[in-house]
Tab-separated table of C-alpha atoms in Angstrom:
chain	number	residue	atom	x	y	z
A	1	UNK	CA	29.143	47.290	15.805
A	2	UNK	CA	30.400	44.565	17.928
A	3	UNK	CA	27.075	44.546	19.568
A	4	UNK	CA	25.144	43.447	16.041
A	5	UNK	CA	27.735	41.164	15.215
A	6	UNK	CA	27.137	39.036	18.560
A	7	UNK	CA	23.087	39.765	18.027
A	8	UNK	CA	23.787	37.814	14.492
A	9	UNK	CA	25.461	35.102	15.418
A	10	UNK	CA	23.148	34.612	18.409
A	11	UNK	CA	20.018	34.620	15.867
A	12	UNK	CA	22.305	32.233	14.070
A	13	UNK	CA	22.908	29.943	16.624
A	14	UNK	CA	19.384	29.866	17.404
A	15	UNK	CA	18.136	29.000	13.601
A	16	UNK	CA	20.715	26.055	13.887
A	17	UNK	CA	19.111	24.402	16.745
A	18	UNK	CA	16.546	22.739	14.850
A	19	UNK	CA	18.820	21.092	12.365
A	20	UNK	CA	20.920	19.941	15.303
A	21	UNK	CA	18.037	18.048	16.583
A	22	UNK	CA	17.162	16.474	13.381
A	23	UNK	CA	20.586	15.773	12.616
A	24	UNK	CA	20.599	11.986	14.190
A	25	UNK	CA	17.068	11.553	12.195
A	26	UNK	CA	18.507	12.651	8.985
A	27	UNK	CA	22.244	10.930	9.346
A	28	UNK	CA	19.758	7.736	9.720
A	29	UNK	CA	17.678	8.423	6.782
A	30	UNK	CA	20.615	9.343	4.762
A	31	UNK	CA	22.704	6.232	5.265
A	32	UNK	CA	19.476	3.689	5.414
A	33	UNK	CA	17.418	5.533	2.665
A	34	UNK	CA	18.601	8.216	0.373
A	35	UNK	CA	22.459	6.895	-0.611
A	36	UNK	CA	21.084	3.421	-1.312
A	37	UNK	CA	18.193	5.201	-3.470
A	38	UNK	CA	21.297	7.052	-5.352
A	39	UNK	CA	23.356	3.555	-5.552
A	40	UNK	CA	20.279	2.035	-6.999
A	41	UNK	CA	19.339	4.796	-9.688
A	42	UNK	CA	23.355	4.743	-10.645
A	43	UNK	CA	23.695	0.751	-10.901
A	44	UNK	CA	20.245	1.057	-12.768
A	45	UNK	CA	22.825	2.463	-15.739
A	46	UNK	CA	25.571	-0.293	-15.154
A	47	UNK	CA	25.718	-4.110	-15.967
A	48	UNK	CA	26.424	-5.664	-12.046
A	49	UNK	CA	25.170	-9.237	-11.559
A	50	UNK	CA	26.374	-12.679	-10.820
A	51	UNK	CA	29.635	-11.986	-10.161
A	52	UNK	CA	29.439	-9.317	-7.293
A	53	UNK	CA	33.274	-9.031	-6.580
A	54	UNK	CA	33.561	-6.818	-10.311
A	55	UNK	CA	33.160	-3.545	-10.419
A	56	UNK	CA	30.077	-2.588	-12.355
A	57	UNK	CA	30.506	-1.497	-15.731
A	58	UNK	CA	28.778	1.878	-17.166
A	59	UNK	CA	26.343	0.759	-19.994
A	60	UNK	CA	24.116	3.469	-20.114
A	61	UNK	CA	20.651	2.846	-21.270
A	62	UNK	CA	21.140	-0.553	-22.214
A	63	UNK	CA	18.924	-1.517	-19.580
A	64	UNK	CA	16.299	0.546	-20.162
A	65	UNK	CA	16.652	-0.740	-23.921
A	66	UNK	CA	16.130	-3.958	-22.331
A	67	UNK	CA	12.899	-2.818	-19.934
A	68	UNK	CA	10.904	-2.263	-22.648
A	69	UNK	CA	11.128	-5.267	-24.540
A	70	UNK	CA	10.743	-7.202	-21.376
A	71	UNK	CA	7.419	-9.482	-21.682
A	72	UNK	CA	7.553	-10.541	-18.048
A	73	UNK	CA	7.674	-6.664	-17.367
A	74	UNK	CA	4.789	-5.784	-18.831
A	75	UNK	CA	3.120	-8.655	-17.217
A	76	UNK	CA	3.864	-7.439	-14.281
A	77	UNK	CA	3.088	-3.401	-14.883
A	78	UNK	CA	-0.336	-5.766	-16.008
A	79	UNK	CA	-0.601	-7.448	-13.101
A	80	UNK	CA	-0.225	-4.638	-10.532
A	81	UNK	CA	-2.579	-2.443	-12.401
A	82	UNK	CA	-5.266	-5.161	-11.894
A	83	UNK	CA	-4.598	-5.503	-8.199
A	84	UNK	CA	-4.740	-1.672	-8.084
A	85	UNK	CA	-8.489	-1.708	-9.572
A	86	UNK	CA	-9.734	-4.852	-7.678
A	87	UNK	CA	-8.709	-3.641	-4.471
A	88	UNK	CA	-8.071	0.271	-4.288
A	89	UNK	CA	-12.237	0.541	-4.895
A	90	UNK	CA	-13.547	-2.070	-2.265
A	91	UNK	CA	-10.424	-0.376	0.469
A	92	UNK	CA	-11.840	3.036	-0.312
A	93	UNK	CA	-15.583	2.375	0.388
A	94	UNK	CA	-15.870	-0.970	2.621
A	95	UNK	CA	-13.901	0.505	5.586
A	96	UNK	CA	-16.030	3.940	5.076
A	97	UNK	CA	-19.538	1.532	5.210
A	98	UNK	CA	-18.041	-0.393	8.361
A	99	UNK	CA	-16.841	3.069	10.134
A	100	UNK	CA	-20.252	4.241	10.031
A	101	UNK	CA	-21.876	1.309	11.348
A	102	UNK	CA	-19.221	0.951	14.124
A	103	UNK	CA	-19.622	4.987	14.450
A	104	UNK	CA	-23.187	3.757	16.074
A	105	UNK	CA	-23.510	4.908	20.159
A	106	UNK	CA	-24.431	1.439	21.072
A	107	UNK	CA	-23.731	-0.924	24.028
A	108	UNK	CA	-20.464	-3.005	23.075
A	109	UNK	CA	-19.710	-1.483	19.989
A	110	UNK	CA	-16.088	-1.154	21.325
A	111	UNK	CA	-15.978	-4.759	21.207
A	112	UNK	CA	-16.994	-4.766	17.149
A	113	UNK	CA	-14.091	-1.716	16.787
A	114	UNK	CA	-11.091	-3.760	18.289
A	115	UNK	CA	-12.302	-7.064	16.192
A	116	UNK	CA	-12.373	-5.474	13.278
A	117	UNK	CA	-9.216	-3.912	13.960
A	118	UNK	CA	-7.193	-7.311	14.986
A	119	UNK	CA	-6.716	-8.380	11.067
A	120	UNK	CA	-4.269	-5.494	11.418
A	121	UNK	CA	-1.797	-5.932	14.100
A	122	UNK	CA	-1.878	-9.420	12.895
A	123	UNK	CA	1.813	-10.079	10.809
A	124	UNK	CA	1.146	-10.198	6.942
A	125	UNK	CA	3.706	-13.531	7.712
A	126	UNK	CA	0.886	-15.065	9.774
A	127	UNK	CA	-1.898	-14.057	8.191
A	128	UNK	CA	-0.663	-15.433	4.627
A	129	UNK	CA	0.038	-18.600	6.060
A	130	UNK	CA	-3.093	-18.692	7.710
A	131	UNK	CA	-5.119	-18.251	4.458
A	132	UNK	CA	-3.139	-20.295	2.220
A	133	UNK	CA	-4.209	-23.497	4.726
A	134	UNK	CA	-7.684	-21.799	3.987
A	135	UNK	CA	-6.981	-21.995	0.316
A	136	UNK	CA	-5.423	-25.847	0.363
A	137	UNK	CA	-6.962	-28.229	-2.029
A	138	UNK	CA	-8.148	-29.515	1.460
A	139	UNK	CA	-8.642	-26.152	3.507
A	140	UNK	CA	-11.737	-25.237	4.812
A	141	UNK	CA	-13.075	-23.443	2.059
A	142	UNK	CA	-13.341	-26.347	-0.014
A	143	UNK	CA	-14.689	-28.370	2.584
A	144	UNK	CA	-17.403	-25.822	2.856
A	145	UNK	CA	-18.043	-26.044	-0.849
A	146	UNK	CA	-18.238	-29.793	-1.076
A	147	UNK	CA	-20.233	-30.618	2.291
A	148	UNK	CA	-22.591	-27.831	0.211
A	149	UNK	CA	-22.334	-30.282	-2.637
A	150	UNK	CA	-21.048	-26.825	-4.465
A	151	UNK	CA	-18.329	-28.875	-6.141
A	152	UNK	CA	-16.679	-32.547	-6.196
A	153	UNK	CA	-12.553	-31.776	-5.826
A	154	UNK	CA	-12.671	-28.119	-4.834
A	155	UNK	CA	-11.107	-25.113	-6.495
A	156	UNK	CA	-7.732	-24.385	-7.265
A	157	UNK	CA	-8.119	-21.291	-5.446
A	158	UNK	CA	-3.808	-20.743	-5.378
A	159	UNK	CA	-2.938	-22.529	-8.334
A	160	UNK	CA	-5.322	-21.431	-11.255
A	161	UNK	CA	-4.321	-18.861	-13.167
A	162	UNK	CA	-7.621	-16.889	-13.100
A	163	UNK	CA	-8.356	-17.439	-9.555
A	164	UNK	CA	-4.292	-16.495	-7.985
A	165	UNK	CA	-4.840	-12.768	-8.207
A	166	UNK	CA	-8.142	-12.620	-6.734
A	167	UNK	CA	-7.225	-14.690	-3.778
A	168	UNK	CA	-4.506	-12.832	-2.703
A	169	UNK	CA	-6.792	-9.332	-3.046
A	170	UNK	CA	-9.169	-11.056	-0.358
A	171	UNK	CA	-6.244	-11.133	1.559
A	172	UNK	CA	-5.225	-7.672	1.205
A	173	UNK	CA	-8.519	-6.379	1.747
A	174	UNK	CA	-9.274	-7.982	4.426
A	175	UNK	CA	-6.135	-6.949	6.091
A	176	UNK	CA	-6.603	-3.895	5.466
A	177	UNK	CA	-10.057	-2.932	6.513
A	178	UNK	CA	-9.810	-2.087	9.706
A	179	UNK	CA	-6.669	0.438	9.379
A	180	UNK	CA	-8.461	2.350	6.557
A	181	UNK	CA	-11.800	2.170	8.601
A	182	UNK	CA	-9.527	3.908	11.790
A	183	UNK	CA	-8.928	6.646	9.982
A	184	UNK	CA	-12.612	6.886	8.342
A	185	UNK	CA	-13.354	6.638	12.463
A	186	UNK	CA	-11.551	9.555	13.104
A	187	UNK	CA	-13.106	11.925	10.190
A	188	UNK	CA	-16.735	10.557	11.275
A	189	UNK	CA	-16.402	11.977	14.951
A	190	UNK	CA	-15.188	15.577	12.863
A	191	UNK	CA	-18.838	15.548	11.919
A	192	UNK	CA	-20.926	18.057	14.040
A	193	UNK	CA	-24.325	16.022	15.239
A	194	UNK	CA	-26.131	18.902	14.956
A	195	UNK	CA	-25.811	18.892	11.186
A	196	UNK	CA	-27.648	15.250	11.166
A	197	UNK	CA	-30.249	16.830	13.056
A	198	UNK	CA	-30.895	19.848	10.784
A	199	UNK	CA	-30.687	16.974	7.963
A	200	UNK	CA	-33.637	14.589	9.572
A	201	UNK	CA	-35.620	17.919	9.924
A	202	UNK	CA	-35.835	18.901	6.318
A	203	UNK	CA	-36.250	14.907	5.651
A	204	UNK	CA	-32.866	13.048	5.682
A	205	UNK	CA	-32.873	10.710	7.707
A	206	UNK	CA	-31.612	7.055	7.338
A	207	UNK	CA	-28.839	6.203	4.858
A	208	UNK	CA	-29.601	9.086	2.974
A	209	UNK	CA	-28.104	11.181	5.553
A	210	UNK	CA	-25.011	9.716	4.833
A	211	UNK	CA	-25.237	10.487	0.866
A	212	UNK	CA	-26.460	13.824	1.779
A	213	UNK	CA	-23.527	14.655	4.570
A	214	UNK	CA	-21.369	12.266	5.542
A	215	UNK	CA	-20.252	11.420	1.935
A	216	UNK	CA	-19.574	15.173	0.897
A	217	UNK	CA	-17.726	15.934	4.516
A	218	UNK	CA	-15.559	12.472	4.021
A	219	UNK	CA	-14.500	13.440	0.331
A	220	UNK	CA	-10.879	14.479	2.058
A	221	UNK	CA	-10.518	11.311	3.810
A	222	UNK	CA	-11.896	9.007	0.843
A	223	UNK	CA	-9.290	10.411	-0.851
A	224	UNK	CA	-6.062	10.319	1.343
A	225	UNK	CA	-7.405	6.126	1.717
A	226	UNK	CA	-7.486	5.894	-2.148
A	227	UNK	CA	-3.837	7.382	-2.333
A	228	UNK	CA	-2.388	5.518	0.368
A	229	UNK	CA	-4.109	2.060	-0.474
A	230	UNK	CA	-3.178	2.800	-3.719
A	231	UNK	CA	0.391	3.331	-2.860
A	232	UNK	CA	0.896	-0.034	-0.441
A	233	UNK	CA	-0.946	-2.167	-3.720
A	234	UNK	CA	1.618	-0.888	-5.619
A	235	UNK	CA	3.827	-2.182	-3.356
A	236	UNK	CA	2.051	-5.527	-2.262
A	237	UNK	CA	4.617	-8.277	-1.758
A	238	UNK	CA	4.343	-10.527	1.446
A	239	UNK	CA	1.211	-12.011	0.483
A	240	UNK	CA	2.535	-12.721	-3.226
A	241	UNK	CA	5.620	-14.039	-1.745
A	242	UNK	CA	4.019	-16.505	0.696
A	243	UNK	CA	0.840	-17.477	-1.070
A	244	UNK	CA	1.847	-17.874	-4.710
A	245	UNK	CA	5.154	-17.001	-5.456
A	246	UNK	CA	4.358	-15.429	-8.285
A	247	UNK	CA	2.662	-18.142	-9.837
A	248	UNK	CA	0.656	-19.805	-11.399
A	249	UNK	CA	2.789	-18.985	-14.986
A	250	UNK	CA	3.535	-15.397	-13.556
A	251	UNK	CA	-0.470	-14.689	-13.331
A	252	UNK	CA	0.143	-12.771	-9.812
A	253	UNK	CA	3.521	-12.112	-10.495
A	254	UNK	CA	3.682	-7.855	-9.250
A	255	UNK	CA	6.410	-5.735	-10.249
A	256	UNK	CA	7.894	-5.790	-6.326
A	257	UNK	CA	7.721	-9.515	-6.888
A	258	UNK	CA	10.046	-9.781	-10.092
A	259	UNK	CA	12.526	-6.543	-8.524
A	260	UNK	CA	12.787	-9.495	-6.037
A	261	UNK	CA	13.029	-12.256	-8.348
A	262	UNK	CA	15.495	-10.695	-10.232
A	263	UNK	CA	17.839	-9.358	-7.334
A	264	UNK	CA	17.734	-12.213	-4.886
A	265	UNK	CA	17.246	-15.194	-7.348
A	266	UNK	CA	18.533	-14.043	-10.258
A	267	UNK	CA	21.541	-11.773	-9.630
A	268	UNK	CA	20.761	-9.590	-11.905
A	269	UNK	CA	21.030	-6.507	-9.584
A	270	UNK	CA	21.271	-3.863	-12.069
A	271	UNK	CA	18.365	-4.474	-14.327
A	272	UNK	CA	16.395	-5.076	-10.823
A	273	UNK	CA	17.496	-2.138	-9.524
A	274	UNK	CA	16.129	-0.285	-13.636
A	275	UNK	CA	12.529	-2.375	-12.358
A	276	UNK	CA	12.691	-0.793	-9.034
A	277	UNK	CA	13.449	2.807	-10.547
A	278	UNK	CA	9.675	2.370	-12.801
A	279	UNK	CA	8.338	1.473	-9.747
A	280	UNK	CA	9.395	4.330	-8.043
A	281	UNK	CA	8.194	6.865	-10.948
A	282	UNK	CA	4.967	4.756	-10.779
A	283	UNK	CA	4.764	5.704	-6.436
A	284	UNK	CA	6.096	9.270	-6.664
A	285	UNK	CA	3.060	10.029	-9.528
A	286	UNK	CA	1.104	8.522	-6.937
A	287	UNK	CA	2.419	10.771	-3.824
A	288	UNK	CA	2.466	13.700	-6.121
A	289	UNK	CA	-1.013	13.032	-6.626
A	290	UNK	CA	-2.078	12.860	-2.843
A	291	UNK	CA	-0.002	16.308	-1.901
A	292	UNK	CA	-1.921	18.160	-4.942
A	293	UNK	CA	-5.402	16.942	-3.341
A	294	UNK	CA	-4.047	17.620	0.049
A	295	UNK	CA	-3.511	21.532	-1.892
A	296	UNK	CA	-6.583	21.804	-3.302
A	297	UNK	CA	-8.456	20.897	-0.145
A	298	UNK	CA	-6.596	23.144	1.929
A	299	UNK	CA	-7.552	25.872	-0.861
């Protein structure tokens, strides 16, 4: 008896060792991550603003009330949507296109890899400041355009409504090309060659190869780039904040922008915090969405 008491608490002990080593891990993640996420969803139900030193009052769904009839809102939820189909597409087939040329067994390809690759390591910080000189009513893409004798006094590349959003997706694309085309990289070299071989035998050969085998054997990895680009343009707010601001007249104005807006410029911390909860219903769909593909491939 004694014997199969000991033998239980030593298979006890033993099934406790992993949550002791993941104990520092999750203390982090609890105090940095998941009790702010619980502040936030309980001052989304409260009025707590300007005056920080009150304790925030319980209004219920006043705020929600409030969400809905919000124009700038919906301008927003309009706003990210459109930088969601302008650049999810181009990140989910532009890095495949450049991983198979770079995929090529030639001399200095290496070289092409790590330059297409430096956008990446290169701070969002630096690179938005880099392409808003670009942009200036001066920059060098204007000076391009009007040594071509393309136009007299440039475009208002930053500063026109219909041309903001677009700008800043150039940005984000080409930041992000050569992180999505890494992981395209790394699914290409999954590929056996012998299955190109048996493909330019019965006739495919060329870019049809790729339609007829690389496409079909990359359908996990096009997907897992659509989720995850998907996710960080849902979340795009470095470039907004440096390049435009959310201007001009809230035409690139994303829904991370305004939770800013309205928590650090504002002070209106609980209705930001009521933004921030949509967004987050808007990212889990999103993840949700990624682990059921990640299911279905697996079955």
């Amino acid at each position: 008896m004694q014997a199969s008491s000991q033998s239980k608490r030593s298979q006890l002990g033993r099934s406790l060792i992993p949550y002791l080593f993941l104990a520092p891990a999750l203390t982090v993640l609890g105090l940095t991550v998941f009790w702010p996420a619980i502040q936030a969803l309980y001052l989304s139900f409260t009025s707590y603003g300007f005056d920080v030193t009150q304790p925030p009052l319980w209004i219920g769904l006043e705020n929600f009330q409030e969400l809905l009839g919000d124009r700038t809102f919906w301008i927003t939820v309009k706003n990210t949507l459109l930088y969601l189909i302008g650049v999810v597409p181009l990140l989910a087939i532009l890095p495949l296109l450049l991983a198979i040329l770079v995929n090529q067994k030639l001399r200095g390809m290496r070289w092409f890899r790590v330059a297409y690759y430096t956008p990446v390591v290169i701070s969002m910080v630096v690179a938005g400041i880099a392409w808003r000189w670009l942009y200036a009513e001066n920059g060098f893409f204007n000076q391009i355009l009007i040594g071509l004798g393309l136009t007299e006094s440039g475009i208002p590349w930053l500063t026109s409504p219909a041309l903001a959003m677009p700008s800043v997706m150039v940005v984000t694309i080409w930041k992000g090309l050569g992180y999505y085309m890494v992981i395209y990289l790394a699914g290409l070299q999954t590929i056996p060659p012998d299955l190109y071989e048996a493909a330019a035998i019965e006739g495919s050969d060329g870019w049809r190869k790729h339609w007829d085998i690389t496409f079909p054997l990359m359908r996990p990895y096009i997907f897992l780039v659509t989720v995850i680009s998907a996710i960080a343009a849902t979340k795009v707010f470095e470039e907004i904040y440096i390049m435009t601001q959310g201007g001009p007249l809230n035409s690139s104005k994303t829904i991370v922008y305004y939770v800013y807006e309205l928590a650090f410029q504002e002070l209106e911390l609980s209705y930001a915090c009521t933004v921030g909860l949509a967004l987050f219903l808007v990212i889990l769909a999103l993840s949700i969405l990624r682990l059921l593909g990640d299911r279905s491939e697996v079955l």
